[in-house]
mmCIF file of C-alpha atoms in Angstrom:
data_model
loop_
_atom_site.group_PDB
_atom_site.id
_atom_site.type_symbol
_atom_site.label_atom_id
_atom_site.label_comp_id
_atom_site.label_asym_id
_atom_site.label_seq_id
_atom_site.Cartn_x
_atom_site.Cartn_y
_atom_site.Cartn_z
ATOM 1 C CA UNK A 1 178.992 113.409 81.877
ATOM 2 C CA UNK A 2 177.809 112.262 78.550
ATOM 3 C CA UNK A 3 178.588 115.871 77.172
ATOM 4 C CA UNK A 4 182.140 116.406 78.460
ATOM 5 C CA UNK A 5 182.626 112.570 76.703
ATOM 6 C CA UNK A 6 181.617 113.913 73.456
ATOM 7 C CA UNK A 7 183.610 116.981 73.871
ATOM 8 C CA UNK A 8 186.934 114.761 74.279
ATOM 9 C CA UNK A 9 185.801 111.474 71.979
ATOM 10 C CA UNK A 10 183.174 112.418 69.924
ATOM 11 C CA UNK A 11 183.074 109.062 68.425
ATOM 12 C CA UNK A 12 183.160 107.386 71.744
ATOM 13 C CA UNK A 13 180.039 109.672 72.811
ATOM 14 C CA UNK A 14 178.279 109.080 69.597
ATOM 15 C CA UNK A 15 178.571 105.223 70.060
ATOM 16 C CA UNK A 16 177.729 105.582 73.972
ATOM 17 C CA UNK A 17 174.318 107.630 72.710
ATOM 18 C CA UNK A 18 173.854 104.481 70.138
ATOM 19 C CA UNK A 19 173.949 102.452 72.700
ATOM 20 C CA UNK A 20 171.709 103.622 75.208
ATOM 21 C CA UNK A 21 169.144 104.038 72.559
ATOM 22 C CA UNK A 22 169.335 100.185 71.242
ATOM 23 C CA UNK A 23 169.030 98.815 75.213
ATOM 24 C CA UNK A 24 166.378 101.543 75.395
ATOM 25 C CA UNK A 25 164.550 100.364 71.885
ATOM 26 C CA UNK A 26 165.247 96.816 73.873
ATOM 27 C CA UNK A 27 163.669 97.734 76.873
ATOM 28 C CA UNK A 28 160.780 99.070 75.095
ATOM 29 C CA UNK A 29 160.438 95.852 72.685
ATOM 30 C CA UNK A 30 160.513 93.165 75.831
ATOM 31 C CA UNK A 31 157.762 95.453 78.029
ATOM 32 C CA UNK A 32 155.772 95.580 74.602
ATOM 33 C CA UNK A 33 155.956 91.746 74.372
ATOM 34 C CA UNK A 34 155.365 90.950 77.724
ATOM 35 C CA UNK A 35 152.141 93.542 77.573
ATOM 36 C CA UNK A 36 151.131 91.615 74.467
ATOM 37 C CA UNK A 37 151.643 88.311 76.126
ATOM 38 C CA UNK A 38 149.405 89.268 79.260
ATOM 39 C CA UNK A 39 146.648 90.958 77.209
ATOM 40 C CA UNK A 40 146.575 89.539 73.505
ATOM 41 C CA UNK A 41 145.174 91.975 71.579
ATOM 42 C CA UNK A 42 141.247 91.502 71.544
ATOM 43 C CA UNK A 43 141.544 89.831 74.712
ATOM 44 C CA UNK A 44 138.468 90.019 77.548
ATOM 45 C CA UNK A 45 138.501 89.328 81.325
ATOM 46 C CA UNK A 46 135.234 89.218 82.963
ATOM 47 C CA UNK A 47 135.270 89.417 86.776
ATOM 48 C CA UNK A 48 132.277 87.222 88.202
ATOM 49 C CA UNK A 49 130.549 88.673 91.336
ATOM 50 C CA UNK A 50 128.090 85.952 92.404
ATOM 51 C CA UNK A 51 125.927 86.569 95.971
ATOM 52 C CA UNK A 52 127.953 83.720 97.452
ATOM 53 C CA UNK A 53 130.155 79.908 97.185
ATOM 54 C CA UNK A 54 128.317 78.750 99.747
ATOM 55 C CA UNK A 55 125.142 79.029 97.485
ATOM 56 C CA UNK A 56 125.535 76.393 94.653
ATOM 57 C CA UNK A 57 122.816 78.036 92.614
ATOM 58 C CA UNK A 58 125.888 80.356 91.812
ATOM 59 C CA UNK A 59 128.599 77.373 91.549
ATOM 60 C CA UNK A 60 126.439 76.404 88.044
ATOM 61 C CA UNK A 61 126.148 79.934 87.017
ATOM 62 C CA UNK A 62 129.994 80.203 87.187
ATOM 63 C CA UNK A 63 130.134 76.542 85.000
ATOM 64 C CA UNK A 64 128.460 78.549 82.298
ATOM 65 C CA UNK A 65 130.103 81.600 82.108
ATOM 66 C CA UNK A 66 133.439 79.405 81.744
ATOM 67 C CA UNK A 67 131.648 77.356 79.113
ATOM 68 C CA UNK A 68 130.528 80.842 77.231
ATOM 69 C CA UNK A 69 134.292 82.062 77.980
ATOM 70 C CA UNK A 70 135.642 79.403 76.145
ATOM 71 C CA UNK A 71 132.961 78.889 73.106
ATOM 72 C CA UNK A 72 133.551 82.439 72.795
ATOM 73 C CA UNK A 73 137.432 82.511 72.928
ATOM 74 C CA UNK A 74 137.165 80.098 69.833
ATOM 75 C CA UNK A 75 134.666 82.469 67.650
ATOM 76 C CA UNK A 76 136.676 85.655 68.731
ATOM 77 C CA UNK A 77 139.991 84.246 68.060
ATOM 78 C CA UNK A 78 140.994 86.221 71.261
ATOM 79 C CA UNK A 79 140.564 84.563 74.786
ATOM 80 C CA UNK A 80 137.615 85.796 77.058
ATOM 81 C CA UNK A 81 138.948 84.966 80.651
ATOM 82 C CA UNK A 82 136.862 84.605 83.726
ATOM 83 C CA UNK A 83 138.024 85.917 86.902
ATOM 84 C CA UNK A 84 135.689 84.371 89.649
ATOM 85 C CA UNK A 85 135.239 86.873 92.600
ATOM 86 C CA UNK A 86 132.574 85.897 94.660
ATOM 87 C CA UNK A 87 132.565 85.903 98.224
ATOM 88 C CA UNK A 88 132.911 82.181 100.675
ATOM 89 C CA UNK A 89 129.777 83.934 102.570
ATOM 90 C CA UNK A 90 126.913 86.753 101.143
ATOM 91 C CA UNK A 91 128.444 89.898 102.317
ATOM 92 C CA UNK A 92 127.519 93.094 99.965
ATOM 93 C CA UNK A 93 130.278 94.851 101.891
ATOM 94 C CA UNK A 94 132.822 92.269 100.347
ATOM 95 C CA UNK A 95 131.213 92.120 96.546
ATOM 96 C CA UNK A 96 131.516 96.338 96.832
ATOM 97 C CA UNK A 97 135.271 95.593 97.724
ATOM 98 C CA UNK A 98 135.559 92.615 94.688
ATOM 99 C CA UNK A 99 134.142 95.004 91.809
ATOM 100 C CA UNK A 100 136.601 97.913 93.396
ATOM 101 C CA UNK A 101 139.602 94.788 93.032
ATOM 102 C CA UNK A 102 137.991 93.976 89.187
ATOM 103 C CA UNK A 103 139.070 97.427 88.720
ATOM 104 C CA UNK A 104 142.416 97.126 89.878
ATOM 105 C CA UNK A 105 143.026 93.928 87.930
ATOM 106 C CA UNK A 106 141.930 96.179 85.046
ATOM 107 C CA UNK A 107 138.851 93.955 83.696
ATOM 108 C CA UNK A 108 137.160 94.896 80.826
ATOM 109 C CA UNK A 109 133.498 93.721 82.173
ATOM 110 C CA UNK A 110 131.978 92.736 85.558
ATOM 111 C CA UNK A 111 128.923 90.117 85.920
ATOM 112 C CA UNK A 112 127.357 90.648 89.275
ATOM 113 C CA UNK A 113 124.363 89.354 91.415
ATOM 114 C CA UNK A 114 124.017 92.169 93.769
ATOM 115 C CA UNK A 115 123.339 91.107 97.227
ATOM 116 C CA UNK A 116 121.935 94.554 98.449
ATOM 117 C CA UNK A 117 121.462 97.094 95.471
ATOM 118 C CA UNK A 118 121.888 100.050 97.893
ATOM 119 C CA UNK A 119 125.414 98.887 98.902
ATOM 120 C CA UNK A 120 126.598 97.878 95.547
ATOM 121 C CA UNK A 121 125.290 101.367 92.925
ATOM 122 C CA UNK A 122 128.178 103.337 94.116
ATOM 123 C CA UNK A 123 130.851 100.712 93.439
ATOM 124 C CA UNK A 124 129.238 99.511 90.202
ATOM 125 C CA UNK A 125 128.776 103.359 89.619
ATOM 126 C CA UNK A 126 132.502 103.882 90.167
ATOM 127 C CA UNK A 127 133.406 101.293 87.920
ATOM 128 C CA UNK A 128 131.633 102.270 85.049
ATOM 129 C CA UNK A 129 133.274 105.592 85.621
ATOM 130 C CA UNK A 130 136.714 104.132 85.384
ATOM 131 C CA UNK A 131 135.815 102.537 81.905
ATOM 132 C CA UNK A 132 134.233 98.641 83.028
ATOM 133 C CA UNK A 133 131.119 97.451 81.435
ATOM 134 C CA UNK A 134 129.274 96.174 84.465
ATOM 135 C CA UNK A 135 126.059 93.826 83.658
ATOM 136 C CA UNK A 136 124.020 92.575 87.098
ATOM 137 C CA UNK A 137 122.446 88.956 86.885
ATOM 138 C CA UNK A 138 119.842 87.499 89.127
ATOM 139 C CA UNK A 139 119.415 90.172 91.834
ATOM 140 C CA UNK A 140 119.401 93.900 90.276
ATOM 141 C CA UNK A 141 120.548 97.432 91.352
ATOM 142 C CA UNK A 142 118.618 98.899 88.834
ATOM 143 C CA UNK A 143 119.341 103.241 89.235
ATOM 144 C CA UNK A 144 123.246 101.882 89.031
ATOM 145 C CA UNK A 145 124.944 102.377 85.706
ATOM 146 C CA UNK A 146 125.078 99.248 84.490
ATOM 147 C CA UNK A 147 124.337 98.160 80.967
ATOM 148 C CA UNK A 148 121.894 95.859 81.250
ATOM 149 C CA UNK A 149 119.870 92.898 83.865
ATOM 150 C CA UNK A 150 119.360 88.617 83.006
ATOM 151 C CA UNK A 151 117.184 87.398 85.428
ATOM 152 C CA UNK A 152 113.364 85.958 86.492
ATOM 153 C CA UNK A 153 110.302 88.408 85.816
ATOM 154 C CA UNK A 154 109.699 88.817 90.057
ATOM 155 C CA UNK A 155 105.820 88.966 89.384
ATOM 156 C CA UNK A 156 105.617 86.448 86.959
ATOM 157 C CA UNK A 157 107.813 83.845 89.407
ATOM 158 C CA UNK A 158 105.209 85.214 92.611
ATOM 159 C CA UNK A 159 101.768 84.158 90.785
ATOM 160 C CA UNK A 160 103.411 80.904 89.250
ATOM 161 C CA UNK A 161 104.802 79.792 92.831
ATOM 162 C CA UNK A 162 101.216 80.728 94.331
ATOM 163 C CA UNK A 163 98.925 78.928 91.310
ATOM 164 C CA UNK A 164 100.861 76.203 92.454
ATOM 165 C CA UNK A 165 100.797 76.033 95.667
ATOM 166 C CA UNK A 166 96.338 77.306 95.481
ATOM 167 C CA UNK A 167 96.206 73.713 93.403
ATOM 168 C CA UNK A 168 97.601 71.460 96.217
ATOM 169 C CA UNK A 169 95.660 73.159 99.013
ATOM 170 C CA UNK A 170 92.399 73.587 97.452
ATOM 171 C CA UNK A 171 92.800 77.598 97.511
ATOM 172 C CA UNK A 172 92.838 77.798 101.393
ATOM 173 C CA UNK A 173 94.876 77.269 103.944
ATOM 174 C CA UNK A 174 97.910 79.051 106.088
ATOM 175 C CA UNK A 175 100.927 79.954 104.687
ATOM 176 C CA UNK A 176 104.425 80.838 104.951
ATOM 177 C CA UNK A 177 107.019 82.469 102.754
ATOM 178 C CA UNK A 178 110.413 81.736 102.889
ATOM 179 C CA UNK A 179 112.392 84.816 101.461
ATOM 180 C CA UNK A 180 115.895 84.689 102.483
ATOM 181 C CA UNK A 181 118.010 87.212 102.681
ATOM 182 C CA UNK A 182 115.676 90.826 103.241
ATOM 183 C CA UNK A 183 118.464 93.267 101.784
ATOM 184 C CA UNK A 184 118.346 91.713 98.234
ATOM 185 C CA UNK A 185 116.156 93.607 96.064
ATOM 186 C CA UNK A 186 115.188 90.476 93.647
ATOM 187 C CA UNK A 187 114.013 88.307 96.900
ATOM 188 C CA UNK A 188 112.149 91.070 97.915
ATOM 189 C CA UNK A 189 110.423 91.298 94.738
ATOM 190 C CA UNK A 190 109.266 87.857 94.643
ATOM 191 C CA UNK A 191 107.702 87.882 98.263
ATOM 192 C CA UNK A 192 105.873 90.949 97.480
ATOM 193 C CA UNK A 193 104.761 89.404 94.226
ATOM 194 C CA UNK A 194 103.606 86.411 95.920
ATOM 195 C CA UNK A 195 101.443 88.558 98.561
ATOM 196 C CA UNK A 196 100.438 90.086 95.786
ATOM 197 C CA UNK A 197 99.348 86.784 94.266
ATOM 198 C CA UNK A 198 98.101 85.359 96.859
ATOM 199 C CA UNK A 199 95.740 88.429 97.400
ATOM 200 C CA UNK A 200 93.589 87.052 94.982
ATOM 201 C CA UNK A 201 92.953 83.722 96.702
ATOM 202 C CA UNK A 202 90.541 84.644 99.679
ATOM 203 C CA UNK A 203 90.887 81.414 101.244
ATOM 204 C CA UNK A 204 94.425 81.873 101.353
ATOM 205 C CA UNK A 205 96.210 83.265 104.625
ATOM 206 C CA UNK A 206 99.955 84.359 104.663
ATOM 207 C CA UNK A 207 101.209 84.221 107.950
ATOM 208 C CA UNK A 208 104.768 85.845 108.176
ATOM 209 C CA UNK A 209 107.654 86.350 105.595
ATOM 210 C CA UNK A 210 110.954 84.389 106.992
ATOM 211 C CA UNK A 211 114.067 85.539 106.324
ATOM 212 C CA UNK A 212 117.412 83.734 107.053
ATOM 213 C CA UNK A 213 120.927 83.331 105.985
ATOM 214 C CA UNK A 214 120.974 82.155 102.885
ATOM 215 C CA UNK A 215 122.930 78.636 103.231
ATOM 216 C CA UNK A 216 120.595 75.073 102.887
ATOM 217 C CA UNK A 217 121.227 74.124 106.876
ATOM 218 C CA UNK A 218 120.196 78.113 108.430
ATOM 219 C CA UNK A 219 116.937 77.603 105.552
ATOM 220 C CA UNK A 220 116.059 74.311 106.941
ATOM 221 C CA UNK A 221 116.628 75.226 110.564
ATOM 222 C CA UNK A 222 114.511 78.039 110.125
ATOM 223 C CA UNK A 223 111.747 76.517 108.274
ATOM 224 C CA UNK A 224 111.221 73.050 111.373
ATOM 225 C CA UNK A 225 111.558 75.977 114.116
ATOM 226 C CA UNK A 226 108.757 78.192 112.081
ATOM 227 C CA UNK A 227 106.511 75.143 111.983
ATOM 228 C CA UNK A 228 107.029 73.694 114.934
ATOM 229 C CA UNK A 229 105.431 77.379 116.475
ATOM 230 C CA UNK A 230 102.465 77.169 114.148
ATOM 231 C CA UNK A 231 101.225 73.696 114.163
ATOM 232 C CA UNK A 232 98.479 74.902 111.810
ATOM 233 C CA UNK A 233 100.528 75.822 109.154
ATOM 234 C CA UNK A 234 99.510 74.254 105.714
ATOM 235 C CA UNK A 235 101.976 75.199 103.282
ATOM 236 C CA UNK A 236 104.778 77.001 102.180
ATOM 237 C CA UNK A 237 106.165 79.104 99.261
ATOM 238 C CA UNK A 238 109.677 79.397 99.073
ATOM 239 C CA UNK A 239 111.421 81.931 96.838
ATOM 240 C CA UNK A 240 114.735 79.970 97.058
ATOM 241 C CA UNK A 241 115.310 76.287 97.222
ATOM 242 C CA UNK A 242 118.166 77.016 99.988
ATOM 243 C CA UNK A 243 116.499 74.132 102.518
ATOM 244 C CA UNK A 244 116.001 71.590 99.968
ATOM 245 C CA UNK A 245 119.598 70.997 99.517
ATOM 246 C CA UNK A 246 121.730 69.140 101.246
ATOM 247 C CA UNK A 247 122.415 69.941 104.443
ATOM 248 C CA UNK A 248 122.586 68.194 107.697
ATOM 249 C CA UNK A 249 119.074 69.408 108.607
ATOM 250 C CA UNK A 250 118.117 67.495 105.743
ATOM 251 C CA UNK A 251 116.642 64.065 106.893
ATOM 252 C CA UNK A 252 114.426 66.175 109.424
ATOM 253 C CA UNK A 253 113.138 68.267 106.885
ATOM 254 C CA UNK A 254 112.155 65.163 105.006
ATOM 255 C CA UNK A 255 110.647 63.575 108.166
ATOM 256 C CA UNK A 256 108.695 66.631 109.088
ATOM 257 C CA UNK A 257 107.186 67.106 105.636
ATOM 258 C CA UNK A 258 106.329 63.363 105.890
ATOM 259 C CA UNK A 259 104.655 63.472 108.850
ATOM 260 C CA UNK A 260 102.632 66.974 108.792
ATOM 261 C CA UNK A 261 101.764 66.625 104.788
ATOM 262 C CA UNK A 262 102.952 70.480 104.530
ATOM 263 C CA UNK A 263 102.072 71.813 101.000
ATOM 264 C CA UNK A 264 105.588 72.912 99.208
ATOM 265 C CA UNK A 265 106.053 74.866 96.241
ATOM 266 C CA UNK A 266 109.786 76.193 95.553
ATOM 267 C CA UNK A 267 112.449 77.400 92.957
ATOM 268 C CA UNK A 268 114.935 76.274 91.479
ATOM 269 C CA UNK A 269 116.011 72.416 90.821
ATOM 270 C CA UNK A 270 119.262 71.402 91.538
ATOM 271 C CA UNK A 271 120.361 67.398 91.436
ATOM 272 C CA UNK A 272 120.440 67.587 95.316
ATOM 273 C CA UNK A 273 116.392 68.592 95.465
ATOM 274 C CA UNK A 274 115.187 66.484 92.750
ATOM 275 C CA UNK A 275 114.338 64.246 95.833
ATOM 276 C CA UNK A 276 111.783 66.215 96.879
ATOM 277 C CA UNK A 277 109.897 66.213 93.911
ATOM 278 C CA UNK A 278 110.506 62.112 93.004
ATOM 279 C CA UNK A 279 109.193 61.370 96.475
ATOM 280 C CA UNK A 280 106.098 63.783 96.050
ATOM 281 C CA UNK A 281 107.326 65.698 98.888
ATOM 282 C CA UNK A 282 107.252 69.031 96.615
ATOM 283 C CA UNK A 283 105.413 68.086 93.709
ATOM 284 C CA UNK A 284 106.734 70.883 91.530
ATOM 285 C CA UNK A 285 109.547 72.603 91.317
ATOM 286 C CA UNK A 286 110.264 75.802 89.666
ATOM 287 C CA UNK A 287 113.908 76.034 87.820
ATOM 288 C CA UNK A 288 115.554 79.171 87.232
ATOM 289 C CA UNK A 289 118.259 77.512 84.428
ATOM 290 C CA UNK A 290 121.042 78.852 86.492
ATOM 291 C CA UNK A 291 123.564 77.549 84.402
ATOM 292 C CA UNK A 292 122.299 80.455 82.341
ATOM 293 C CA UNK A 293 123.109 83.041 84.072
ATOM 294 C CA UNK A 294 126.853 82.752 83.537
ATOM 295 C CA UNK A 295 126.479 81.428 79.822
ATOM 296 C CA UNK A 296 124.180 84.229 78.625
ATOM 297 C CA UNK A 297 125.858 86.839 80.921
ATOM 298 C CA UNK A 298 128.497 86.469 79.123
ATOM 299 C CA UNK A 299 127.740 86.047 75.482
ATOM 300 C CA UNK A 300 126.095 89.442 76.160
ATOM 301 C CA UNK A 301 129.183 91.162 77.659
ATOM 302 C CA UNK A 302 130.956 89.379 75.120
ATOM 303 C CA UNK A 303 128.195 91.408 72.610
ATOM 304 C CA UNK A 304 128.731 94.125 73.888
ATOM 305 C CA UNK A 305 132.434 94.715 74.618
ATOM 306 C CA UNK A 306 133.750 93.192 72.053
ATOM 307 C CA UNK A 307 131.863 92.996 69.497
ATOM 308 C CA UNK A 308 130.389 96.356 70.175
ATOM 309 C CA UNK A 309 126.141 95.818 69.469
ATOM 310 C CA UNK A 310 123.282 96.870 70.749
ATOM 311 C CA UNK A 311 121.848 94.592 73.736
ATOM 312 C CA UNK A 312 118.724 94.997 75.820
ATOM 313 C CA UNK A 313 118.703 96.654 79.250
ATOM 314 C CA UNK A 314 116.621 93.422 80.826
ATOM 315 C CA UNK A 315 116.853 90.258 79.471
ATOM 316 C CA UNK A 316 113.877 87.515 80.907
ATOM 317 C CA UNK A 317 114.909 84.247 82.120
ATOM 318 C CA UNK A 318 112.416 81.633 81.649
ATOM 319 C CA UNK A 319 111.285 79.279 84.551
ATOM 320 C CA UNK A 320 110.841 75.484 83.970
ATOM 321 C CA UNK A 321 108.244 73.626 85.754
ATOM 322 C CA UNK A 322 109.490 70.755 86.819
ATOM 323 C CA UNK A 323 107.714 67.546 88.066
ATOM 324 C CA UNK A 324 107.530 63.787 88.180
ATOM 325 C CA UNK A 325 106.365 64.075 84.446
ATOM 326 C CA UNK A 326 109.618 65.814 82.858
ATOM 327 C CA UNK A 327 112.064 64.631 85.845
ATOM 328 C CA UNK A 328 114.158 62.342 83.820
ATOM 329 C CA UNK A 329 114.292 65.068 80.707
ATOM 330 C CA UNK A 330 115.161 67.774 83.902
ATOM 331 C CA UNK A 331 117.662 65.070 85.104
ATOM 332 C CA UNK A 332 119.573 64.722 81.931
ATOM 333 C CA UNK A 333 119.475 68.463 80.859
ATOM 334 C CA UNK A 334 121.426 69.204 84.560
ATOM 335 C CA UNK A 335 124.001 66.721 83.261
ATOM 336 C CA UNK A 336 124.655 68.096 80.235
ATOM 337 C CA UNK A 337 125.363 71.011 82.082
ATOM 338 C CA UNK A 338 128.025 69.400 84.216
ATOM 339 C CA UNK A 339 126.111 68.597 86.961
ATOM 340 C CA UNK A 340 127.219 65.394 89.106
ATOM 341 C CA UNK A 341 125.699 63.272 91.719
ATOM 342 C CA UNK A 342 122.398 62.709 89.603
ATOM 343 C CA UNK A 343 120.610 59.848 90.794
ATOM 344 C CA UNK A 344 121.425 57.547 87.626
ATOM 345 C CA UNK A 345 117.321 56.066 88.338
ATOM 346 C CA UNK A 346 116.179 60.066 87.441
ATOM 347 C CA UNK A 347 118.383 59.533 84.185
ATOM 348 C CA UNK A 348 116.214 56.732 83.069
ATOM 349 C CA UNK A 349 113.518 58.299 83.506
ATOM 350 C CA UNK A 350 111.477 59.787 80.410
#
């Protein structure tokens, strides 16, 4: 058509072809600039793959990767966007179907605590194939491709839980380990570093590993039916906190280890189980900084991706004892953090 119009007009055809080509250019120009406004140039979107919202050990780890997004936006001068993707419930089949939708929402980088490392290589694999820098936090899949691991030396966390716990029983006694969820590689680390630990205490008896679903009320259920079929039970080491949170199990929990005087040693120490250790309940807690594992995971994808450096594979986390002694300094760091519903008595504290 355009041919037989230049044929008859060639100054209409010419100013047809002239045409075209400006809404063309036009076209072009507006897609450019609408590419450019959803991606500024140096821009970074981080998918976040935590275990689980129903765990708020991962609710504070997504506070500070927000907090690193934004402190990093300002020294980039590009933003660094976090796309939170973690499942209501720990399902590994679900994260393996989140890092395949990071993909499709073209990320640049994935952070992701891998709820069973066999489930989630492939699709981290796959990732990194497609071009994603994938970084794992907290629970490892190690022979996956990913760049590099923040989280707790597993033998280190097993003797310090065990020391503990050896103090407040005298080195003797029968014991239980809570361990949560079985198909999560880091959890299993830590009970088989606390067997391993607790080896070397010969008055020392573990009696089973309990697993459970991972939420404070199935923890605490499982923990009051566990010692109400060993009545000789003396102890436990928990590799989680999950029952010392709120839950509605919670006032038994706090009635049973009233009345039996069971020995508790556990980690992590969120606002909700500082309780526990004001009371004397669980006279020490041991706090993975959780906050940190968004916040560092993402200045280090942030390292990496953008600013294109060299970053360890395995990066430690470092465990804080906490106690009566440093509960008010525990109490205020949590705040600074963001953390609400802190006793305002533990803020006082020194």
């Amino acid at each position: 058509m355009t041919g037989l119009v230049d044929a008859k007009c060639p100054s209409v055809g010419i100013l047809m072809r002239r045409t075209f080509c400006v809404s063309l250019a036009s076209m072009v120009l507006v897609m450019t600039g609408q590419a450019r406004a959803q991606a500024p140039r140096g821009s970074l979107k981080i998918a976040v793959i935590a275990k689980s919202e129903a765990n708020t050990v991962f609710v504070a780890a997504r506070r500070g990767a927000e907090a690193a997004a934004q402190e990093q936006s300002a020294r980039l001068g590009a933003p660094v966007e976090i796309l939170w993707l973690t499942p209501p419930r720990e399902d590994p089949a679900i994260q393996a179907d989140r890092v395949a939708q990071a993909v499709r929402e073209r990320v640049g980088a994935i952070l992701i605590s891998c709820s069973d490392s066999v489930v989630l290589t492939p699709a981290i694999n796959a990732a990194v194939d497609q071009g994603v820098a994938v970084m794992t936090f907290d629970s490892d899949a190690p022979d996956s491709k990913r760049f590099a691991f923040y989280g707790t030396d597993e033998t280190d966390l097993g003797d310090k839980l065990v020391a503990t716990l050896a103090e407040q029983l005298g080195a003797k006694g029968k014991i239980a380990v809570l361990a949560g969820n079985p198909n999560a590689l880091n959890l299993r680390k830590r009970a088989e570093a606390v067997k391993k630990a607790a080896a070397r205490y010969p008055g020392l008896e573990i009696v089973e590993v309990v697993h459970h679903l991972e939420t404070p009320a199935d923890a605490a259920a499982e923990v009051l039916k566990f010692d109400a079929a060993h009545p000789d039970l003396a102890g436990w080491v928990m590799v989680g906190g999950w029952p010392l949170r709120h839950s509605s199990q919670t006032l038994a929990l706090i009635q049973e280890l009233q009345t039996r005087k069971l020995k508790v040693v556990a980690i992590d120490a969120l606002p909700e189980q500082l309780i526990y250790v004001e009371k004397g309940l669980v006279p020490v807690l041991w706090a993975q900084p959780n906050y940190m594992w968004g916040k560092v995971g993402v200045e280090t994808i942030v390292d990496k991706v953008a600013r294109k450096k060299s970053v360890p594979e395995r990066i430690r986390l470092e465990l804080v004892r906490v106690s009566r002694q440093n509960l008010g300094t525990w109490a205020r760091q949590l705040q600074a953090w963001g953390f609400t519903g802190i006793p305002a008595e533990y803020l006082k504290l020194e």
